[in-house]
Amino acid sequence: MIEKLEKDMIEALKNKEKDRLTVIREIKSGIKLAQIDQKKEMNDDLLIEIVSKAIKTRKESVKEFEKGARQDLIDKTNFEIDILNAYLPAQLSKEEIEQIVENAFQEVKPTALKDMGKIMGVITPLLKGKADMGIVSQMVKEKLGNL
């Protein structure tokens, strides 16, 4: 993934794709910042973490732009999200996520909502970067509410 990012940056430079280049540079600077501040090693996990945060921020921005009826900003932000999605592993389907959640419930055997942390501790390593963790969290809450 890191190699793909480097290759895409060079390609965006050559093709004068300003918007794409800006997004790629943002990812690279996020990685460098994490390396310096948190002393993390540059690898695909760090890339997934940075990209996931950037996508989450942009999705929140889209909601705000919708409130303000700013279609131009919504389109630009969705374009950036599409670029960022190229650096994430393939997203799991709802059925696959539900199966992982179900397996976690069988493993942890929760009794109440207070066990959510235990369940998420099992699920998060399996789904990080492969699913929207906000949706996963909501699925777990609903399932715990039905106990």
Coordinates of N, CA, C and O in Angstrom, one line a residue:
M1 N 0.8 -1.2 0.0 CA 0.0 0.0 0.0 C 0.9 1.3 0.0 O 0.5 2.2 -0.7
I2 N 1.9 1.2 0.8 CA 2.8 2.4 0.8 C 3.4 2.6 -0.5 O 3.5 3.8 -1.0
E3 N 3.8 1.5 -1.2 CA 4.4 1.7 -2.6 C 3.4 2.2 -3.5 O 3.7 3.1 -4.4
K4 N 2.1 1.8 -3.4 CA 1.1 2.3 -4.2 C 0.9 3.8 -4.0 O 0.7 4.6 -5.0
L5 N 1.0 4.2 -2.8 CA 0.8 5.7 -2.5 C 1.9 6.5 -3.1 O 1.7 7.5 -3.8
E6 N 3.2 6.0 -3.1 CA 4.3 6.7 -3.7 C 4.1 6.7 -5.2 O 4.3 7.8 -5.8
K7 N 3.7 5.6 -5.8 CA 3.5 5.5 -7.2 C 2.4 6.5 -7.7 O 2.6 7.2 -8.7
D8 N 1.3 6.5 -6.9 CA 0.2 7.4 -7.3 C 0.6 8.8 -7.2 O 0.1 9.7 -7.9
M9 N 1.4 9.2 -6.2 CA 1.9 10.6 -6.0 C 2.7 11.0 -7.3 O 2.4 12.1 -7.8
I10 N 3.6 10.2 -7.7 CA 4.4 10.5 -8.9 C 3.5 10.6 -10.1 O 3.6 11.6 -10.9
E11 N 2.5 9.7 -10.2 CA 1.6 9.7 -11.4 C 0.7 11.0 -11.3 O 0.5 11.7 -12.4
A12 N 0.3 11.4 -10.2 CA -0.5 12.6 -10.0 C 0.3 13.9 -10.4 O -0.2 14.8 -11.0
L13 N 1.6 13.9 -10.0 CA 2.5 15.0 -10.3 C 2.6 15.1 -11.8 O 2.5 16.2 -12.4
K14 N 2.9 13.9 -12.5 CA 3.1 13.9 -13.9 C 1.8 14.4 -14.7 O 1.9 15.1 -15.7
N15 N 0.7 13.9 -14.2 CA -0.6 14.2 -14.9 C -1.2 15.5 -14.5 O -2.3 15.9 -14.9
K16 N -0.5 16.2 -13.6 CA -1.0 17.5 -13.1 C -2.4 17.4 -12.5 O -3.3 18.3 -12.7
E17 N -2.6 16.4 -11.7 CA -3.9 16.2 -11.0 C -3.8 16.8 -9.6 O -3.5 16.2 -8.6
K18 N -4.1 18.1 -9.6 CA -3.9 18.9 -8.4 C -4.7 18.4 -7.2 O -4.1 18.2 -6.1
D19 N -6.0 18.1 -7.3 CA -6.8 17.6 -6.2 C -6.3 16.3 -5.7 O -6.2 16.1 -4.4
R20 N -6.0 15.4 -6.6 CA -5.6 14.1 -6.1 C -4.2 14.2 -5.4 O -4.0 13.5 -4.4
L21 N -3.3 15.0 -6.0 CA -2.0 15.2 -5.4 C -2.1 15.8 -4.0 O -1.4 15.3 -3.1
T22 N -3.1 16.7 -3.8 CA -3.3 17.3 -2.5 C -3.7 16.2 -1.4 O -3.1 16.2 -0.3
V23 N -4.6 15.4 -1.8 CA -5.0 14.3 -0.9 C -3.9 13.3 -0.6 O -3.7 13.0 0.6
I24 N -3.1 12.9 -1.6 CA -2.0 12.0 -1.4 C -1.0 12.6 -0.5 O -0.4 12.0 0.4
R25 N -0.7 13.9 -0.7 CA 0.3 14.6 0.2 C -0.2 14.7 1.6 O 0.6 14.6 2.5
E26 N -1.5 14.9 1.8 CA -2.1 14.9 3.1 C -1.8 13.6 3.8 O -1.5 13.6 5.0
I27 N -2.1 12.5 3.1 CA -1.8 11.2 3.7 C -0.4 11.0 4.1 O -0.1 10.6 5.2
K28 N 0.5 11.4 3.2 CA 2.0 11.2 3.5 C 2.4 12.1 4.7 O 3.2 11.6 5.5
S29 N 1.9 13.3 4.8 CA 2.2 14.1 5.9 C 1.7 13.6 7.2 O 2.3 13.7 8.2
G30 N 0.5 13.0 7.1 CA -0.1 12.3 8.3 C 0.7 11.2 8.8 O 0.9 11.0 10.0
I31 N 1.3 10.4 7.8 CA 2.1 9.3 8.2 C 3.4 9.8 8.8 O 3.9 9.3 9.9
K32 N 4.0 10.8 8.2 CA 5.3 11.4 8.8 C 5.1 11.9 10.2 O 5.9 11.7 11.1
L33 N 3.9 12.6 10.4 CA 3.6 13.2 11.7 C 3.5 12.1 12.7 O 4.0 12.2 13.8
A34 N 2.8 11.0 12.4 CA 2.6 9.9 13.3 C 3.9 9.2 13.6 O 4.2 8.8 14.7
Q35 N 4.8 9.1 12.6 CA 6.1 8.6 12.8 C 6.9 9.4 13.8 O 7.6 8.8 14.7
I36 N 6.8 10.7 13.7 CA 7.6 11.6 14.6 C 7.0 11.7 16.0 O 7.7 11.4 17.0
D37 N 5.7 12.0 16.0 CA 5.0 12.2 17.3 C 4.9 10.9 18.1 O 5.1 10.9 19.3
Q38 N 4.4 9.8 17.4 CA 4.1 8.6 18.2 C 5.2 7.5 18.0 O 5.0 6.4 18.5
K39 N 6.2 7.9 17.3 CA 7.3 6.9 17.1 C 6.8 5.6 16.5 O 7.3 4.5 16.9
K40 N 5.9 5.7 15.5 CA 5.4 4.5 14.9 C 6.2 4.3 13.6 O 6.7 5.2 13.0
E41 N 6.2 3.0 13.3 CA 6.9 2.6 12.1 C 6.0 2.8 10.8 O 4.8 2.5 10.9
M42 N 6.6 3.2 9.7 CA 5.8 3.3 8.5 C 5.4 1.9 8.0 O 6.3 1.2 7.6
N43 N 4.1 1.6 8.0 CA 3.7 0.4 7.4 C 2.2 0.5 7.0 O 1.6 1.6 7.1
D44 N 1.7 -0.6 6.5 CA 0.3 -0.5 6.0 C -0.7 -0.3 7.1 O -1.7 0.4 6.8
D45 N -0.4 -0.8 8.3 CA -1.4 -0.5 9.4 C -1.5 1.0 9.7 O -2.6 1.5 9.9
L46 N -0.3 1.7 9.7 CA -0.3 3.1 9.9 C -1.0 3.8 8.8 O -1.8 4.7 9.0
L47 N -0.8 3.4 7.6 CA -1.5 4.0 6.4 C -3.0 3.8 6.6 O -3.7 4.8 6.4
I48 N -3.5 2.7 6.9 CA -4.9 2.4 7.1 C -5.5 3.3 8.2 O -6.5 3.9 8.0
E49 N -4.7 3.5 9.3 CA -5.2 4.3 10.4 C -5.3 5.7 9.9 O -6.3 6.4 10.2
I50 N -4.3 6.3 9.2 CA -4.4 7.7 8.8 C -5.5 7.9 7.8 O -6.2 8.8 7.9
V51 N -5.6 7.0 6.8 CA -6.6 7.1 5.8 C -8.0 7.0 6.4 O -8.9 7.7 6.1
S52 N -8.2 6.1 7.3 CA -9.5 5.9 8.0 C -9.9 7.2 8.7 O -11.1 7.6 8.7
K53 N -9.0 7.8 9.4 CA -9.3 9.1 10.1 C -9.7 10.2 9.1 O -10.6 10.9 9.4
A54 N -8.9 10.2 8.0 CA -9.2 11.2 7.0 C -10.6 11.0 6.4 O -11.3 12.0 6.2
I55 N -11.0 9.8 6.2 CA -12.3 9.5 5.6 C -13.4 9.9 6.6 O -14.4 10.5 6.2
K56 N -13.2 9.5 7.9 CA -14.2 9.8 8.9 C -14.4 11.4 9.0 O -15.5 11.8 9.0
T57 N -13.3 12.1 9.0 CA -13.4 13.6 9.0 C -14.2 14.1 7.8 O -15.0 15.0 8.0
R58 N -13.9 13.6 6.7 CA -14.6 14.1 5.5 C -16.0 13.7 5.5 O -16.9 14.5 5.0
K59 N -16.4 12.5 6.0 CA -17.8 12.2 6.1 C -18.6 13.1 7.0 O -19.7 13.5 6.7
E60 N -17.9 13.5 8.1 CA -18.5 14.4 9.0 C -18.7 15.8 8.3 O -19.7 16.5 8.5
S61 N -17.7 16.2 7.5 CA -17.8 17.4 6.8 C -19.0 17.4 5.8 O -19.7 18.4 5.6
V62 N -19.1 16.3 5.1 CA -20.2 16.2 4.1 C -21.6 16.4 4.8 O -22.4 17.1 4.3
K63 N -21.7 15.9 6.0 CA -23.0 16.1 6.8 C -23.2 17.6 7.0 O -24.4 18.1 6.9
E64 N -22.2 18.3 7.4 CA -22.3 19.7 7.6 C -22.6 20.5 6.3 O -23.4 21.4 6.3
F65 N -21.9 20.1 5.3 CA -22.1 20.7 4.0 C -23.6 20.5 3.5 O -24.2 21.4 2.9
E66 N -24.1 19.4 3.8 CA -25.5 19.1 3.4 C -26.5 20.0 4.2 O -27.5 20.5 3.6
K67 N -26.2 20.3 5.4 CA -27.0 21.2 6.2 C -27.0 22.6 5.6 O -27.9 23.3 5.6
G68 N -25.8 23.0 5.1 CA -25.6 24.3 4.5 C -26.0 24.3 3.0 O -25.8 25.3 2.3
A69 N -26.4 23.2 2.4 CA -26.7 23.1 1.0 C -25.6 23.5 0.1 O -25.8 24.3 -0.9
R70 N -24.4 23.1 0.4 CA -23.2 23.4 -0.4 C -22.8 22.2 -1.3 O -21.9 21.4 -0.9
Q71 N -23.5 22.0 -2.4 CA -23.3 20.9 -3.2 C -21.9 20.9 -3.8 O -21.3 19.8 -4.0
D72 N -21.3 22.0 -4.1 CA -19.9 22.1 -4.6 C -18.9 21.5 -3.6 O -18.1 20.7 -4.0
L73 N -19.1 21.8 -2.3 CA -18.2 21.2 -1.3 C -18.5 19.7 -1.1 O -17.6 19.0 -0.8
I74 N -19.8 19.4 -1.2 CA -20.1 17.9 -1.0 C -19.4 17.1 -2.1 O -18.8 16.1 -1.9
D75 N -19.5 17.6 -3.4 CA -18.9 16.9 -4.5 C -17.4 16.8 -4.3 O -16.8 15.7 -4.6
K76 N -16.8 17.9 -4.0 CA -15.3 17.9 -3.8 C -14.9 16.9 -2.7 O -14.0 16.1 -2.8
T77 N -15.6 16.9 -1.6 CA -15.3 16.1 -0.4 C -15.5 14.6 -0.8 O -14.7 13.7 -0.4
N78 N -16.6 14.3 -1.5 CA -16.9 12.9 -1.9 C -15.8 12.4 -2.9 O -15.4 11.2 -2.8
F79 N -15.3 13.3 -3.7 CA -14.2 13.0 -4.6 C -12.9 12.6 -3.8 O -12.3 11.6 -4.1
E80 N -12.7 13.4 -2.8 CA -11.5 13.1 -1.9 C -11.7 11.7 -1.2 O -10.7 11.0 -1.0
I81 N -12.9 11.5 -0.8 CA -13.2 10.2 -0.1 C -12.9 9.0 -1.1 O -12.3 8.0 -0.7
D82 N -13.3 9.2 -2.3 CA -13.1 8.1 -3.3 C -11.6 7.9 -3.5 O -11.1 6.7 -3.6
I83 N -10.8 9.0 -3.5 CA -9.3 8.8 -3.6 C -8.8 8.1 -2.4 O -8.0 7.1 -2.5
L84 N -9.2 8.4 -1.2 CA -8.8 7.8 0.0 C -9.1 6.3 0.1 O -8.4 5.5 0.6
N85 N -10.3 6.0 -0.4 CA -10.8 4.6 -0.3 C -9.8 3.7 -1.1 O -9.8 2.5 -0.8
A86 N -9.1 4.2 -2.1 CA -8.2 3.4 -2.8 C -7.0 2.8 -2.0 O -6.4 1.8 -2.3
Y87 N -6.8 3.4 -0.8 CA -5.7 3.0 0.1 C -6.2 2.2 1.3 O -5.4 1.9 2.2
L88 N -7.4 1.8 1.2 CA -7.9 0.9 2.3 C -8.1 -0.5 1.7 O -8.3 -0.7 0.5
P89 N -8.0 -1.5 2.6 CA -8.3 -2.9 2.1 C -9.8 -2.9 1.7 O -10.6 -2.1 2.0
A90 N -10.1 -4.0 0.9 CA -11.5 -4.1 0.5 C -12.4 -4.1 1.7 O -12.1 -4.8 2.7
Q91 N -13.5 -3.4 1.6 CA -14.5 -3.3 2.7 C -15.3 -4.6 2.8 O -15.7 -5.1 1.7
L92 N -15.6 -5.0 4.0 CA -16.4 -6.2 4.2 C -17.9 -5.9 4.0 O -18.3 -4.8 4.2
S93 N -18.6 -6.9 3.6 CA -20.0 -6.7 3.4 C -20.7 -6.8 4.8 O -20.1 -7.2 5.8
K94 N -22.0 -6.3 4.8 CA -22.7 -6.3 6.0 C -22.8 -7.7 6.6 O -22.7 -7.9 7.8
E95 N -23.0 -8.7 5.8 CA -23.1 -10.1 6.2 C -21.8 -10.6 6.9 O -21.9 -11.3 7.9
E96 N -20.7 -10.2 6.3 CA -19.4 -10.6 6.8 C -19.2 -10.0 8.2 O -18.7 -10.6 9.1
I97 N -19.5 -8.7 8.3 CA -19.4 -8.0 9.6 C -20.3 -8.6 10.6 O -19.9 -8.9 11.7
E98 N -21.5 -8.9 10.2 CA -22.5 -9.6 11.2 C -21.9 -10.9 11.7 O -22.1 -11.3 12.8
Q99 N -21.3 -11.7 10.8 CA -20.7 -13.0 11.2 C -19.6 -12.8 12.2 O -19.5 -13.5 13.2
I100 N -18.7 -11.8 12.0 CA -17.6 -11.5 12.9 C -18.2 -11.1 14.2 O -17.7 -11.5 15.3
V101 N -19.2 -10.2 14.2 CA -19.9 -9.8 15.5 C -20.5 -11.0 16.2 O -20.3 -11.1 17.4
E102 N -21.2 -11.8 15.5 CA -21.8 -13.0 16.1 C -20.7 -13.9 16.7 O -20.9 -14.4 17.8
N103 N -19.6 -14.1 16.0 CA -18.5 -15.0 16.5 C -17.9 -14.3 17.8 O -17.6 -15.1 18.8
A104 N -17.8 -13.0 17.8 CA -17.3 -12.3 19.0 C -18.3 -12.5 20.2 O -17.9 -12.7 21.3
F105 N -19.6 -12.5 19.9 CA -20.6 -12.7 21.0 C -20.5 -14.1 21.5 O -20.6 -14.3 22.7
Q106 N -20.3 -15.1 20.7 CA -20.1 -16.5 21.1 C -18.9 -16.6 22.0 O -18.8 -17.4 22.9
E107 N -17.8 -15.9 21.6 CA -16.5 -16.0 22.3 C -16.6 -15.4 23.7 O -16.2 -15.9 24.7
V108 N -17.1 -14.1 23.7 CA -17.2 -13.3 25.0 C -18.3 -13.7 25.9 O -18.2 -13.6 27.1
K109 N -19.4 -14.1 25.3 CA -20.7 -14.4 26.0 C -21.1 -13.2 26.9 O -21.1 -13.4 28.2
P110 N -21.4 -12.1 26.3 CA -21.8 -10.9 27.1 C -23.1 -11.1 27.8 O -24.0 -11.8 27.4
T111 N -23.2 -10.4 29.0 CA -24.5 -10.4 29.7 C -25.2 -9.1 29.7 O -26.4 -9.0 30.0
A112 N -24.5 -8.0 29.5 CA -25.1 -6.7 29.5 C -24.3 -5.7 28.7 O -23.3 -6.0 28.1
L113 N -24.8 -4.5 28.6 CA -24.2 -3.4 27.8 C -22.8 -3.1 28.3 O -21.9 -2.7 27.5
K114 N -22.5 -3.4 29.6 CA -21.2 -3.1 30.1 C -20.1 -3.9 29.5 O -18.9 -3.6 29.6
D115 N -20.5 -5.0 28.8 CA -19.5 -5.9 28.2 C -19.1 -5.4 26.8 O -18.4 -6.1 26.1
M116 N -19.6 -4.3 26.4 CA -19.3 -3.8 25.0 C -17.8 -3.6 24.8 O -17.3 -4.0 23.7
G117 N -17.1 -3.2 25.7 CA -15.6 -3.0 25.6 C -14.9 -4.3 25.3 O -14.0 -4.4 24.5
K118 N -15.4 -5.4 26.0 CA -14.8 -6.7 25.7 C -15.0 -7.2 24.3 O -14.1 -7.7 23.7
I119 N -16.3 -7.0 23.9 CA -16.6 -7.4 22.5 C -15.9 -6.6 21.5 O -15.3 -7.1 20.5
M120 N -15.8 -5.3 21.7 CA -15.1 -4.4 20.7 C -13.6 -4.7 20.7 O -13.0 -4.6 19.7
G121 N -13.1 -5.1 21.8 CA -11.7 -5.5 21.9 C -11.4 -6.7 21.0 O -10.3 -6.9 20.5
V122 N -12.4 -7.6 20.9 CA -12.2 -8.8 20.1 C -12.4 -8.4 18.6 O -11.7 -8.9 17.7
I123 N -13.4 -7.6 18.3 CA -13.8 -7.3 17.0 C -12.8 -6.3 16.3 O -12.5 -6.5 15.1
T124 N -12.4 -5.3 17.0 CA -11.6 -4.2 16.4 C -10.4 -4.7 15.6 O -10.2 -4.3 14.4
P125 N -9.6 -5.6 16.1 CA -8.4 -6.0 15.3 C -8.8 -6.7 14.0 O -8.1 -6.7 13.0
L126 N -10.0 -7.4 14.0 CA -10.4 -8.1 12.9 C -11.0 -7.2 11.8 O -10.9 -7.5 10.6
L127 N -11.6 -6.1 12.2 CA -12.3 -5.2 11.2 C -11.6 -3.9 11.0 O -12.0 -3.2 10.1
K128 N -10.6 -3.5 11.7 CA -9.9 -2.2 11.5 C -9.5 -2.0 10.1 O -8.8 -2.7 9.5
G129 N -10.1 -0.9 9.5 CA -9.8 -0.6 8.1 C -10.6 -1.3 7.1 O -10.6 -1.0 5.9
K130 N -11.3 -2.3 7.5 CA -12.1 -3.1 6.6 C -13.6 -2.8 6.7 O -14.4 -3.3 6.0
A131 N -14.0 -2.0 7.8 CA -15.4 -1.7 8.0 C -15.4 -0.4 8.7 O -14.5 0.0 9.5
D132 N -16.5 0.3 8.6 CA -16.8 1.6 9.4 C -17.1 1.2 10.8 O -18.1 0.5 11.1
M133 N -16.1 1.5 11.7 CA -16.3 1.1 13.1 C -17.5 1.7 13.8 O -18.0 1.2 14.8
G134 N -17.9 2.8 13.3 CA -19.1 3.4 13.9 C -20.4 2.6 13.7 O -21.2 2.4 14.5
I135 N -20.4 2.0 12.5 CA -21.5 1.1 12.1 C -21.4 -0.2 12.9 O -22.4 -0.7 13.4
V136 N -20.2 -0.7 13.0 CA -19.9 -1.9 13.8 C -20.4 -1.7 15.3 O -21.0 -2.5 15.9
S137 N -20.0 -0.6 15.8 CA -20.3 -0.2 17.2 C -21.8 -0.2 17.4 O -22.4 -0.7 18.4
Q138 N -22.5 0.4 16.4 CA -24.0 0.5 16.5 C -24.6 -1.0 16.5 O -25.5 -1.2 17.2
M139 N -24.0 -1.8 15.6 CA -24.5 -3.2 15.5 C -24.4 -3.9 16.9 O -25.3 -4.6 17.3
V140 N -23.2 -3.7 17.5 CA -22.9 -4.4 18.8 C -23.9 -3.8 19.8 O -24.5 -4.6 20.6
K141 N -24.1 -2.5 19.9 CA -25.0 -1.9 20.8 C -26.4 -2.5 20.7 O -27.1 -2.9 21.7
E142 N -26.9 -2.6 19.4 CA -28.2 -3.1 19.2 C -28.3 -4.6 19.7 O -29.3 -5.0 20.3
K143 N -27.3 -5.4 19.4 CA -27.3 -6.8 19.7 C -27.2 -6.9 21.3 O -27.9 -7.8 21.8
L144 N -26.5 -6.0 21.9 CA -26.4 -6.1 23.4 C -27.8 -5.6 24.0 O -28.2 -6.1 25.1
G145 N -28.4 -4.7 23.4 CA -29.7 -4.2 23.8 C -30.8 -5.3 23.8 O -31.8 -5.3 24.5
N146 N -30.6 -6.3 22.9 CA -31.6 -7.4 22.7 C -31.3 -8.6 23.7 O -32.0 -9.6 23.6
L147 N -30.3 -8.4 24.5 CA -30.0 -9.6 25.5 C -31.0 -9.6 26.6 O -31.6 -8.7 27.0

